[in-house]
Amino acid sequence: MIFDPNFIARLIPALIEGAEVTVELAILTFVICLVWGLVLALANSAQGPSSWIAGIYIQAVRNTPLLIQMYIIYFGFSMIGFGLSGFNSGLLALCIQNGGYVAEIYRGGLQSVSPRQYEAGRALGMRRSTLYRIVIIPQVVARIIPPMINQAISITKDTSQVAAIAVMDVMKVAQVWVESSANTYDVFLGVAVVYLVLTSAVSIAGRLFEHKLAFAQ
Amino acid sequence: MVDISSDVSSRVIEPQTAVARRPMLAMDEVSKRFGSLEVLRNISLSVSAGEVVVVIGPSGSGKTTLLRCINMLEDYEKGIVVIDGEPIGYRPGATPDQRQRMSEREIAAAREHIGMVFQSYNLFPHMTVLHNVTAAPIRVKGVPRARAEERARELLAMVGLSDKMAEYPARLSGGQQQRVAIARALAMDPKIMLFDEVTSALDPELVGEVLAAMQELARAGMTMVVVTHEMSFARDIADRIVFMDGGVIVEQGKPDQLLFSPTTERVRAFLRRYNDRYRI
Amino acid sequence: MKEFAPLLHGYWYLLRGAGMTVLMAAGSIVPATVCGVLLALAQVFGNQAVRSIVVAYLFLIRGIPLLVLLTFTYYLLPLTGIDLPPFWGVVMVFAFYYAAFMSEVFRAGILSLPRAQWDAARSLGMTQRLMLQIVIFPQALRLASPPFVSLCANLVKATSLVSIVGLWELTMASREIVERTLAPFQIFLGAAVVYFCICYTLALYGRYLERRVLQGH
């Protein structure tokens, strides 16, 4: 049966409960990755061993599936006596992988500022710290906002994979309800709406932030 | 054309001609190479306070590198540069080989006294015109915001851009951007101004307004080193023209002497080629 | 090296799984590319109504996780009475899902061509069709090829999700070996290495294409 009001009335609170886990995972992942990605990007642009270690890390995590990374952490770590909960395993894997992507966004932003901007600042007698604070970083920030918004949306969607390691996020809730009822369409519509609302919220919030920092290009 | 009244500019730019003709810039035996290519060979050049020196020469002759070495945007293997008695980049030692590199902080401080205008304007795209002009005085010299803005208004009025203060650089024409760049450099109250082919990237009809601003500056007594391809402008503005080729100064002299009766064959050949190209 | 003995016994099974992964990815990339090109053309050259439909489609796809679509295709397909083998079911989902992202890549390729190219072609008296055929598309495809290749690598990684809905490929194969050998760390790590080899090869090829685009060949 499609659009069964009684069923939907029971479904909605369950989906919201799952959505809370999804939101928590997404926010934690994004905030941690903003920092971890910056560390990686700076390490990668420096000289010496830190550069190639960060380089190998970035390539390794970007070229293997998130799901496999979750399995390694969730099943692998418990085998060697270092078990993590499903939530923590999922969070760790999400941060490990997306840190690599965010690092590349930072790198692209830094590279997009013309060397002439550095020269203009130096010619005005700016010291390194002043130059970065008022000339370089504001331009980098303005340029990385659009890809960061995309990454935040991608993170929100990626959190659905924690359902595979028994975390009760909105995806897992939907799976459980589908298997225990015949109202497949209702559940599908419900979970699709939840994700559309979440990703739209990210996109709108990002665009407001972008608008605040915009300058005429 | 820009409306530049000379009483505004003489108020804005501190005249330096009154001071006895002390050397404002002294380059001593500066040599610079890119790999195996020698771009500057033992260049020595002295510019006195209030003097306007125009550097001409074929492309690849080292003109731009010369300017960039003066404020240490380009490092050099040999030689010393002194601005108004203070070294920038290297402190002289007992012998030329014993020169000592200054710290980045000291070099940054010395650059405050040298204004530079680039071929490609290099305005900060994320700042308004007013903010472009005030950023360095406020953040580098610690000038109070109100005073920096007052001064920026005067300078922008001088280059004829009072009505563009709230715009972002992307909304301005090339000529307007270049005039903002001149105001930005002047806002630091430099002792000397360097101009690196500042009209080469501009549409022909926009060249005049930038040259007019520079002319006004020269009249107000600013010490200037100008690299340009505009020969008639060079003749009008220069106290002295320096001809460079292959990393050396081939000949220098008063504009009319160098442009109309040069003593070396290389200058004659260069001017012949130039006249052929631009004869109508 | 005794710890990695399970991997030695299972490696042939893993490689067969990898073969299935490659087959599934290749089978999806072809229709996804075709649909992606059509969507891009519809968005650039279509009328207002067509463009609105495409935009709505992109909004839905970009806002819903692939795992949600896979799961519900798995449950919904039997209900609709369409008799499609599971392999072709997931290929269909991948094609529709990645077509949305590929259309963005192709659209960006078309739009990033300088205006002067269109003007030059028109001034030579070319018809719309000829202009697109010999001036616009060849250049747009060249510009789009590096992001297209990285999207393909992304799709290869995403095929791991079909193991959650019970299809057999590399990730499913590694889970089966783990169940027999109880050596999750080694086996999943082995699977990760196989994924890395496929995706990193694609990434290197993408970087090679990018260099060629930058050099203007």
XYZ file of C-alpha atoms in Angstrom:
714
model
C 0.000 0.000 0.000
C 1.244 3.461 -0.868
C 0.821 6.572 1.324
C -0.551 4.828 4.348
C -1.079 7.693 6.844
C -0.843 5.477 9.923
C 2.385 3.978 8.690
C 3.864 7.374 7.824
C 2.965 8.731 11.259
C 5.052 5.976 12.826
C 7.822 6.242 10.230
C 8.576 9.952 10.584
C 9.834 9.943 14.211
C 12.067 6.967 13.422
C 13.539 8.707 10.374
C 14.156 11.882 12.373
C 15.976 9.886 15.014
C 18.167 8.378 12.289
C 18.658 11.782 10.690
C 20.082 13.088 13.960
C 22.848 10.472 13.769
C 23.451 11.380 10.110
C 23.716 15.097 10.916
C 26.019 14.450 13.850
C 28.329 12.332 11.699
C 28.324 14.843 8.843
C 29.075 17.879 11.017
C 31.820 16.127 12.988
C 33.403 14.832 9.777
C 33.327 18.212 8.052
C 34.748 20.155 10.998
C 37.519 17.617 11.644
C 38.370 17.504 7.929
C 38.662 21.301 7.717
C 41.534 21.050 10.207
C 42.997 17.690 9.140
C 42.889 18.667 5.454
C 44.737 21.917 6.191
C 47.425 20.023 8.109
C 47.808 17.630 5.174
C 47.899 20.434 2.592
C 50.543 22.379 4.503
C 52.597 19.218 5.051
C 52.283 18.397 1.367
C 53.447 21.839 0.260
C 56.424 21.864 2.649
C 59.855 20.471 1.822
C 61.233 17.098 2.894
C 59.712 13.817 4.105
C 56.470 15.365 5.419
C 55.678 16.281 1.821
C 55.874 12.782 0.370
C 54.241 11.170 3.398
C 51.265 13.517 2.999
C 51.319 12.927 -0.762
C 51.166 9.140 -0.378
C 48.417 9.442 2.249
C 46.303 11.664 -0.010
C 46.643 9.338 -3.006
C 46.033 6.207 -0.914
C 42.800 7.386 0.712
C 41.412 8.998 -2.434
C 41.884 5.892 -4.535
C 40.289 3.284 -2.260
C 36.573 2.946 -1.446
C 35.235 4.440 1.769
C 33.375 1.192 2.449
C 36.607 -0.836 2.439
C 38.215 1.727 4.748
C 35.276 1.340 7.140
C 35.576 -2.456 7.058
C 39.304 -2.296 7.782
C 38.693 -0.066 10.800
C 35.520 -1.712 12.105
C 36.355 -5.394 11.573
C 40.138 -5.203 11.281
C 40.822 -3.184 14.403
C 38.595 -5.359 16.581
C 40.536 -8.423 15.364
C 43.785 -6.947 16.668
C 42.173 -6.049 19.994
C 41.558 -2.376 19.284
C 37.835 -2.394 18.728
C 35.931 0.787 17.935
C 32.173 1.259 17.954
C 30.383 1.415 14.616
C 29.869 5.167 14.980
C 33.510 5.828 15.799
C 34.752 3.532 13.019
C 32.483 5.285 10.532
C 33.557 8.725 11.727
C 37.224 7.775 11.546
C 36.899 6.375 8.021
C 34.907 9.399 6.829
C 37.583 11.732 8.231
C 40.456 9.703 6.811
C 39.029 9.731 3.299
C 37.565 13.230 3.173
C 40.706 14.706 4.760
C 42.468 13.740 1.537
C 39.841 15.455 -0.600
C 39.773 18.593 1.547
C 43.589 18.786 1.411
C 43.370 18.880 -2.379
C 40.817 21.704 -2.175
C 43.161 23.754 0.001
C 46.032 23.038 -2.375
C 43.991 24.157 -5.385
C 43.005 27.352 -3.558
C 46.586 28.228 -2.676
C 47.733 27.562 -6.233
C 44.996 29.721 -7.694
C 46.444 32.917 -6.184
C 48.788 34.468 -8.721
C 52.473 34.878 -7.757
C 52.007 38.532 -8.697
C 49.805 39.029 -5.641
C 52.721 37.971 -3.446
C 54.975 40.403 -5.312
C 52.564 43.298 -4.977
C 52.372 42.712 -1.219
C 56.119 42.417 -0.828
C 56.687 45.555 -2.906
C 54.507 47.417 -0.370
C 56.830 46.296 2.412
C 54.526 43.643 3.872
C 56.073 40.968 6.044
C 55.186 37.316 5.389
C 52.585 37.176 8.165
C 50.865 40.402 7.061
C 50.966 39.330 3.419
C 49.255 36.029 4.188
C 46.746 37.529 6.608
C 45.399 40.354 4.495
C 46.251 39.456 0.884
C 46.575 35.700 0.331
C 44.245 33.954 2.805
C 41.146 36.076 2.057
C 41.524 35.233 -1.642
C 42.097 31.530 -0.929
C 39.024 31.407 1.328
C 36.827 33.049 -1.315
C 37.982 30.519 -3.901
C 37.655 27.333 -1.836
C 34.104 27.959 -0.617
C 32.315 26.468 -3.668
C 34.335 23.206 -3.681
C 34.016 23.034 0.125
C 30.217 23.233 -0.185
C 30.317 20.370 -2.688
C 32.516 18.377 -0.338
C 30.125 18.988 2.571
C 27.246 17.701 0.417
C 29.305 14.689 -0.600
C 30.153 13.997 3.070
C 26.476 14.171 4.015
C 25.667 11.567 1.369
C 28.706 9.423 2.215
C 27.571 9.068 5.833
C 24.886 6.675 4.512
C 27.598 4.008 4.175
C 27.887 3.636 7.968
C 24.650 1.657 7.674
C 26.905 -1.175 6.493
C 28.617 -1.326 9.900
C 25.410 -1.354 11.943
C 25.138 2.337 12.820
C 21.514 3.450 13.162
C 21.687 6.420 10.814
C 18.746 7.362 8.617
C 19.843 4.878 5.931
C 19.966 1.968 8.371
C 16.609 2.972 9.846
C 15.135 2.898 6.357
C 16.621 -0.535 5.660
C 15.165 -1.916 8.874
C 11.716 -0.490 8.119
C 11.696 -1.732 4.548
C 12.509 -5.246 5.656
C 9.843 -5.258 8.342
C 6.992 -3.782 6.307
C 5.423 -3.783 2.876
C 5.402 0.007 2.506
C 8.581 0.181 0.411
C 7.504 3.306 -1.493
C 6.728 5.273 1.650
C 10.071 4.459 3.225
C 11.943 5.284 0.024
C 10.176 8.619 -0.313
C 10.803 9.395 3.359
C 14.521 8.701 3.299
C 14.946 10.516 -0.030
C 13.234 13.590 1.400
C 15.446 13.504 4.498
C 18.622 13.502 2.393
C 17.287 16.170 0.022
C 16.449 18.430 2.975
C 19.880 17.893 4.556
C 21.875 18.459 1.350
C 19.771 21.492 0.436
C 20.378 22.945 3.887
C 24.127 22.509 3.416
C 23.934 24.101 -0.013
C 21.862 27.082 1.168
C 24.016 27.682 4.239
C 27.110 27.500 2.058
C 25.720 29.973 -0.433
C 24.807 32.454 2.320
C 28.336 32.187 3.664
C 29.748 32.616 0.174
C 27.581 35.659 -0.407
C 28.854 37.238 2.800
C 32.455 36.852 1.688
C 31.915 37.667 -1.970
C 33.829 40.319 -3.800
C 33.438 41.332 -7.417
C 35.643 39.019 -9.471
C 42.065 62.657 -19.900
C 42.462 62.995 -16.183
C 41.932 66.291 -14.550
C 44.947 66.723 -12.370
C 45.397 70.113 -10.837
C 48.971 70.726 -9.877
C 48.150 72.486 -6.636
C 46.523 69.261 -5.404
C 49.551 67.206 -6.279
C 52.083 69.582 -4.791
C 50.154 69.385 -1.550
C 49.995 65.600 -1.731
C 53.525 64.841 -2.822
C 56.272 66.232 -0.697
C 58.590 68.075 -3.079
C 62.103 66.713 -3.000
C 63.760 69.028 -5.444
C 64.301 71.603 -2.735
C 66.674 69.278 -0.930
C 70.255 69.347 -2.110
C 70.798 66.787 -4.882
C 71.633 63.864 -2.645
C 71.726 60.401 -4.244
C 68.381 58.725 -3.634
C 69.280 55.436 -5.331
C 72.747 54.005 -5.718
C 73.292 50.631 -7.419
C 76.852 49.447 -7.207
C 78.154 46.709 -9.513
C 74.989 44.604 -9.450
C 75.157 41.310 -11.355
C 72.340 38.825 -11.802
C 72.042 35.581 -13.711
C 69.199 33.179 -14.498
C 71.033 29.879 -14.849
C 73.675 30.419 -17.491
C 72.082 33.633 -18.762
C 73.659 36.836 -17.447
C 70.795 39.306 -17.169
C 72.663 42.111 -15.417
C 76.421 42.598 -15.662
C 78.040 44.934 -13.176
C 75.331 47.547 -13.339
C 76.082 50.778 -11.513
C 73.438 53.469 -11.521
C 72.928 56.528 -9.371
C 69.718 58.555 -9.241
C 69.546 61.833 -7.319
C 66.608 63.099 -5.325
C 63.889 64.445 -7.597
C 65.484 63.029 -10.721
C 63.456 61.068 -13.289
C 65.433 58.347 -15.031
C 63.850 56.462 -17.920
C 65.299 53.089 -18.886
C 64.842 52.000 -22.506
C 66.197 49.113 -24.550
C 65.148 46.057 -26.543
C 63.111 43.345 -24.807
C 65.303 40.931 -22.900
C 67.862 43.637 -22.216
C 67.406 43.374 -18.422
C 65.340 46.543 -17.807
C 62.636 44.860 -15.770
C 65.128 42.746 -13.841
C 67.003 45.941 -12.968
C 63.849 47.406 -11.380
C 63.035 44.173 -9.555
C 66.539 44.010 -8.084
C 66.198 47.530 -6.693
C 63.492 46.446 -4.238
C 64.808 42.899 -3.897
C 61.873 41.166 -5.575
C 64.728 39.495 -7.441
C 67.864 38.351 -5.612
C 71.238 39.085 -7.240
C 74.605 37.369 -7.018
C 76.807 40.437 -6.735
C 76.579 44.074 -5.774
C 74.830 46.457 -3.396
C 71.734 48.662 -3.641
C 71.347 51.698 -1.380
C 68.211 53.825 -1.015
C 68.768 57.255 0.522
C 71.850 56.022 2.372
C 70.169 52.826 3.689
C 71.078 49.493 2.124
C 68.288 47.173 0.946
C 68.935 43.485 0.472
C 72.617 43.372 1.290
C 74.838 45.282 3.715
C 78.229 46.172 2.253
C 81.236 44.334 3.709
C 84.928 45.171 3.693
C 85.212 43.726 0.188
C 82.449 43.199 -2.407
C 82.472 39.458 -1.621
C 81.715 40.044 2.039
C 78.325 41.673 1.598
C 75.762 40.378 4.122
C 72.192 39.470 3.350
C 69.649 41.327 5.478
C 66.824 39.418 7.167
C 63.441 39.168 5.427
C 62.016 41.459 8.086
C 64.654 44.134 7.438
C 64.133 43.847 3.690
C 60.369 44.237 4.134
C 60.972 47.359 6.230
C 63.302 48.813 3.592
C 60.719 48.193 0.852
C 58.371 50.657 2.554
C 60.456 53.411 1.033
C 60.256 52.093 -2.514
C 56.989 52.315 -4.419
C 56.520 49.988 -7.348
C 53.914 49.904 -10.111
C 53.644 46.736 -12.224
C 52.763 46.113 -15.835
C 49.772 43.979 -14.784
C 48.525 46.363 -12.031
C 48.420 43.536 -9.425
C 45.672 45.168 -7.392
C 44.226 43.029 -4.603
C 40.974 41.725 -6.164
C 39.208 41.137 -2.849
C 39.577 44.722 -1.618
C 37.787 47.897 -2.726
C 39.808 50.658 -4.350
C 39.984 52.596 -1.084
C 40.979 49.479 0.847
C 43.692 48.679 -1.718
C 45.234 52.087 -1.052
C 44.914 52.024 2.747
C 45.818 48.371 3.450
C 49.593 48.770 3.464
C 49.790 52.093 5.370
C 47.509 50.681 8.089
C 48.956 47.167 8.350
C 52.607 47.866 7.547
C 53.248 51.352 8.921
C 50.554 51.398 11.592
C 48.959 54.613 10.332
C 45.582 55.200 12.056
C 42.698 54.228 9.759
C 41.154 57.699 9.628
C 44.427 59.312 8.590
C 45.172 56.600 6.047
C 41.734 57.054 4.486
C 42.071 60.808 4.360
C 45.385 60.459 2.592
C 43.980 57.810 0.234
C 41.183 60.219 -0.724
C 43.731 62.897 -1.577
C 45.782 60.479 -3.660
C 42.753 59.063 -5.464
C 41.611 62.631 -6.193
C 45.035 63.320 -7.622
C 44.784 60.398 -10.047
C 41.187 61.373 -10.833
C 39.372 58.440 -9.226
C 37.455 60.030 -6.371
C 34.212 58.510 -7.639
C 35.538 54.934 -7.754
C 36.630 54.478 -4.152
C 33.970 51.895 -3.253
C 34.402 49.793 -6.427
C 36.237 46.504 -6.698
C 39.179 46.380 -9.121
C 37.396 44.002 -11.516
C 34.891 46.772 -12.315
C 37.535 49.254 -13.415
C 39.185 49.714 -16.789
C 42.877 48.891 -17.117
C 43.822 52.564 -17.047
C 41.792 53.139 -13.888
C 43.298 50.069 -12.221
C 46.779 51.273 -13.054
C 46.059 54.697 -11.561
C 44.827 53.001 -8.377
C 48.087 51.057 -8.341
C 50.001 54.344 -8.519
C 47.952 55.777 -5.642
C 48.508 52.562 -3.659
C 52.272 52.857 -4.024
C 52.241 56.584 -3.170
C 50.227 55.939 -0.014
C 53.356 54.519 1.617
C 55.113 57.901 1.125
C 57.956 56.289 -0.785
C 61.260 58.027 -1.362
C 61.455 56.632 -4.872
C 58.949 55.191 -7.357
C 59.650 52.358 -9.798
C 57.452 51.956 -12.894
C 57.710 48.680 -14.813
C 56.224 49.083 -18.319
C 53.042 50.328 -16.705
C 51.282 51.123 -19.980
C 52.226 47.985 -21.953
C 49.081 46.065 -21.000
C 46.717 48.978 -21.673
C 44.528 49.782 -24.654
C 46.018 52.725 -26.572
C 43.247 55.122 -25.586
C 43.875 54.425 -21.885
C 47.623 55.030 -22.007
C 47.305 58.814 -21.850
C 45.562 58.998 -18.478
C 48.248 56.891 -16.801
C 51.097 58.839 -18.376
C 49.440 62.091 -17.271
C 49.388 60.893 -13.681
C 53.074 59.995 -13.891
C 53.926 63.330 -15.436
C 52.179 65.103 -12.588
C 54.185 63.062 -10.122
C 57.442 63.978 -11.837
C 56.513 67.639 -11.786
C 55.832 67.385 -8.050
C 59.442 66.325 -7.561
C 59.163 62.562 -7.045
C 62.293 60.521 -7.687
C 61.389 58.004 -10.383
C 62.893 55.127 -12.333
C 60.684 54.338 -15.323
C 60.957 51.402 -17.713
C 58.903 52.129 -20.820
C 58.524 51.647 -24.542
C 56.835 55.039 -25.044
C 59.645 57.093 -26.566
C 57.872 60.438 -26.815
C 56.764 60.095 -23.209
C 60.344 59.250 -22.254
C 61.535 62.396 -23.948
C 58.930 64.534 -22.154
C 59.357 63.207 -18.656
C 62.990 62.139 -18.349
C 65.834 64.123 -16.844
C 68.084 61.337 -18.088
C 67.592 58.342 -20.365
C 69.506 55.128 -19.823
C 69.813 52.676 -22.714
C 70.305 49.038 -21.745
C 71.181 46.073 -23.944
C 72.469 42.613 -23.056
C 72.494 43.342 -19.326
C 74.735 46.414 -19.481
C 74.126 50.153 -19.659
C 75.273 50.986 -23.175
C 74.739 54.717 -23.112
C 73.026 57.359 -21.000
C 72.386 61.047 -21.323
C 69.913 63.896 -21.626
C 66.806 62.868 -23.597
C 67.460 64.983 -26.683
C 71.103 64.009 -26.826
C 70.421 60.271 -26.503
C 67.386 60.167 -28.757
C 68.617 62.479 -31.519
C 72.402 62.194 -31.486
C 73.366 58.937 -29.832
C 77.053 58.148 -29.762
C 76.858 54.355 -30.018
C 75.800 52.279 -33.006
C 73.597 50.009 -30.843
C 71.392 52.903 -29.738
C 71.208 54.195 -33.315
C 70.123 50.761 -34.566
C 67.500 50.446 -31.816
C 66.023 53.875 -32.546
C 66.008 53.177 -36.287
C 64.022 49.988 -35.745
C 61.685 51.790 -33.353
C 61.051 54.642 -35.796
C 60.449 52.242 -38.676
C 57.839 50.394 -36.721
C 55.923 53.433 -35.511
C 56.175 55.673 -38.577
C 52.724 56.327 -39.935
C 54.688 -12.833 6.826
C 52.624 -15.629 8.353
C 49.853 -13.136 9.132
C 49.241 -12.636 5.434
C 48.795 -16.353 4.676
C 44.983 -15.958 4.304
C 45.588 -13.455 1.540
C 47.775 -15.963 -0.310
C 44.967 -18.503 -0.287
C 42.286 -16.019 -1.278
C 44.073 -13.885 -3.833
C 42.652 -15.678 -6.889
C 39.121 -15.223 -5.576
C 39.847 -11.523 -4.929
C 41.141 -11.035 -8.453
C 38.031 -12.663 -9.892
C 36.015 -10.198 -7.807
C 38.149 -7.393 -9.237
C 37.299 -8.624 -12.723
C 33.616 -8.334 -11.871
C 34.184 -4.834 -10.464
C 35.875 -3.720 -13.674
C 33.109 -5.296 -15.776
C 30.406 -3.579 -13.737
C 32.212 -0.210 -13.865
C 32.863 -0.406 -17.594
C 29.277 -1.510 -18.245
C 28.044 1.539 -16.316
C 30.451 4.111 -17.723
C 29.278 3.641 -21.312
C 25.555 4.409 -20.785
C 26.403 7.028 -18.122
C 28.553 8.882 -20.644
C 25.882 8.781 -23.322
C 23.210 10.041 -20.916
C 25.630 12.627 -19.500
C 26.326 14.077 -22.939
C 22.597 14.227 -23.726
C 21.842 15.968 -20.429
C 24.639 18.492 -21.006
C 23.365 19.269 -24.504
C 19.821 19.596 -23.201
C 20.988 22.028 -20.546
C 23.095 24.176 -22.855
C 20.955 24.182 -25.988
C 17.498 23.166 -24.763
C 14.551 25.495 -24.281
C 13.386 26.712 -20.884
C 11.132 23.701 -20.228
C 13.845 21.160 -21.081
C 16.379 23.024 -18.980
C 14.051 23.066 -15.965
C 13.529 19.314 -16.196
C 17.285 18.708 -16.352
C 17.911 21.027 -13.405
C 15.279 19.204 -11.339
C 16.848 15.858 -12.244
C 20.313 17.077 -11.239
C 18.926 18.414 -7.959
C 17.404 15.035 -7.091
C 20.475 13.010 -8.011
C 22.940 15.346 -6.323
C 20.891 15.324 -3.128
C 20.267 11.588 -2.650
C 23.027 9.105 -1.776
C 23.803 6.398 -4.318
C 23.300 3.777 -1.606
C 19.675 4.884 -1.146
C 19.016 4.510 -4.866
C 20.715 1.107 -5.017
C 18.891 -0.237 -1.981
C 15.499 0.825 -3.186
C 16.026 -0.316 -6.731
C 16.777 -3.676 -5.184
C 13.483 -3.624 -3.281
C 11.324 -1.719 -5.767
C 12.260 -3.356 -9.037
C 10.469 -6.653 -8.241
C 7.370 -4.657 -7.214
C 7.176 -2.895 -10.569
C 7.101 -6.201 -12.383
C 10.172 -5.382 -14.491
C 12.190 -8.546 -14.838
C 15.782 -7.322 -14.868
C 18.777 -9.340 -13.683
C 20.391 -7.631 -10.624
C 23.585 -6.883 -12.580
C 21.693 -4.821 -15.146
C 19.626 -3.253 -12.389
C 22.701 -1.775 -10.728
C 24.223 -0.822 -14.079
C 21.042 1.150 -14.738
C 21.269 2.919 -11.376
C 24.935 3.766 -11.903
C 24.204 5.044 -15.401
C 21.429 7.380 -14.220
C 23.361 8.499 -11.140
C 26.704 9.210 -12.824
C 25.042 10.733 -15.905
C 24.131 13.686 -13.665
C 27.739 14.266 -12.635
C 29.077 13.654 -16.140
C 26.661 16.189 -17.575
C 28.186 18.793 -15.244
C 31.653 17.900 -16.502
C 30.657 18.144 -20.171
C 28.640 21.311 -19.630
C 31.624 22.972 -17.936
C 33.751 21.874 -20.904
C 31.390 23.522 -23.390
C 30.932 26.702 -21.354
C 34.611 27.215 -20.576
C 35.472 27.643 -24.244
C 36.294 31.293 -24.880
C 33.603 33.342 -26.656
C 36.105 34.079 -29.379
C 35.923 30.453 -30.555
C 32.177 30.731 -31.182
C 32.612 34.120 -32.845
C 35.413 32.858 -35.062
C 33.361 29.865 -36.198
C 30.296 32.027 -36.919
C 32.343 34.605 -38.775
C 33.577 31.834 -41.072
C 29.965 31.242 -42.050
C 29.624 27.862 -40.334
C 26.170 26.509 -39.620
C 25.315 25.802 -35.989
C 25.719 22.098 -36.599
C 29.078 22.328 -38.340
C 30.376 24.748 -35.723
C 29.498 22.369 -32.907
C 30.855 19.397 -34.787
C 34.276 20.653 -35.796
C 35.009 23.570 -33.452
C 33.130 23.340 -30.173
C 32.786 19.628 -29.331
C 36.367 18.566 -30.073
C 37.687 21.284 -27.771
C 35.009 20.805 -25.107
C 35.698 17.059 -24.955
C 39.407 17.710 -24.556
C 38.753 20.145 -21.705
C 36.339 17.705 -20.074
C 38.538 14.615 -20.341
C 40.591 15.013 -17.109
C 37.544 15.431 -14.794
C 35.775 12.694 -16.774
C 38.559 10.241 -15.978
C 38.523 11.096 -12.278
C 34.760 10.613 -12.287
C 35.345 7.124 -13.733
C 37.753 6.344 -10.882
C 35.070 7.561 -8.505
C 32.572 5.181 -10.121
C 34.945 2.232 -9.712
C 35.135 2.980 -5.979
C 31.363 3.347 -5.781
C 30.766 -0.158 -7.207
C 31.822 -1.443 -3.757
C 28.350 -0.335 -2.555
C 26.581 -3.044 -4.553
C 27.954 -5.588 -2.061
C 25.558 -4.068 0.486
C 22.598 -5.082 -1.675
C 24.052 -8.539 -2.193
C 25.787 -8.414 -5.568
C 29.053 -10.207 -6.003
C 32.183 -8.224 -6.885
C 35.503 -7.372 -5.238
C 34.113 -6.083 -1.917
C 31.636 -8.959 -1.633
C 34.394 -11.418 -2.510
C 36.622 -10.007 0.225
C 33.766 -10.222 2.756
C 33.249 -13.885 1.882
C 36.928 -14.668 2.360
C 36.888 -12.770 5.671
C 33.985 -14.924 6.862
C 35.973 -18.080 6.107
C 39.416 -16.975 7.274
C 38.524 -14.502 10.073
C 41.369 -12.270 8.872
C 39.580 -8.979 8.058
C 42.641 -6.753 8.345
C 44.707 -8.624 5.775
C 41.918 -9.385 3.322
C 40.334 -5.916 3.285
C 43.793 -4.384 3.007
C 44.415 -6.665 0.033
C 41.128 -5.553 -1.545
C 42.082 -1.918 -0.911
C 45.364 -2.482 -2.760
C 43.490 -3.907 -5.753
C 41.097 -0.933 -5.807
C 44.071 1.397 -5.481
C 45.793 -0.157 -8.495
C 42.710 0.361 -10.677
C 41.839 3.864 -9.467
C 45.388 5.201 -9.260
C 46.051 4.068 -12.833
C 42.996 6.074 -13.881
C 44.160 9.033 -11.757
C 47.587 8.997 -13.410
C 45.962 8.864 -16.833
C 43.743 11.816 -15.826
C 46.782 13.794 -14.729
C 48.496 13.025 -18.033
C 45.431 14.308 -19.904
C 45.350 17.419 -17.737
C 48.966 18.238 -18.574
C 48.169 17.848 -22.264
C 45.176 20.160 -21.957
C 47.278 22.767 -20.154
C 49.937 22.584 -22.836
C 47.238 23.092 -25.433
C 47.838 19.973 -27.556
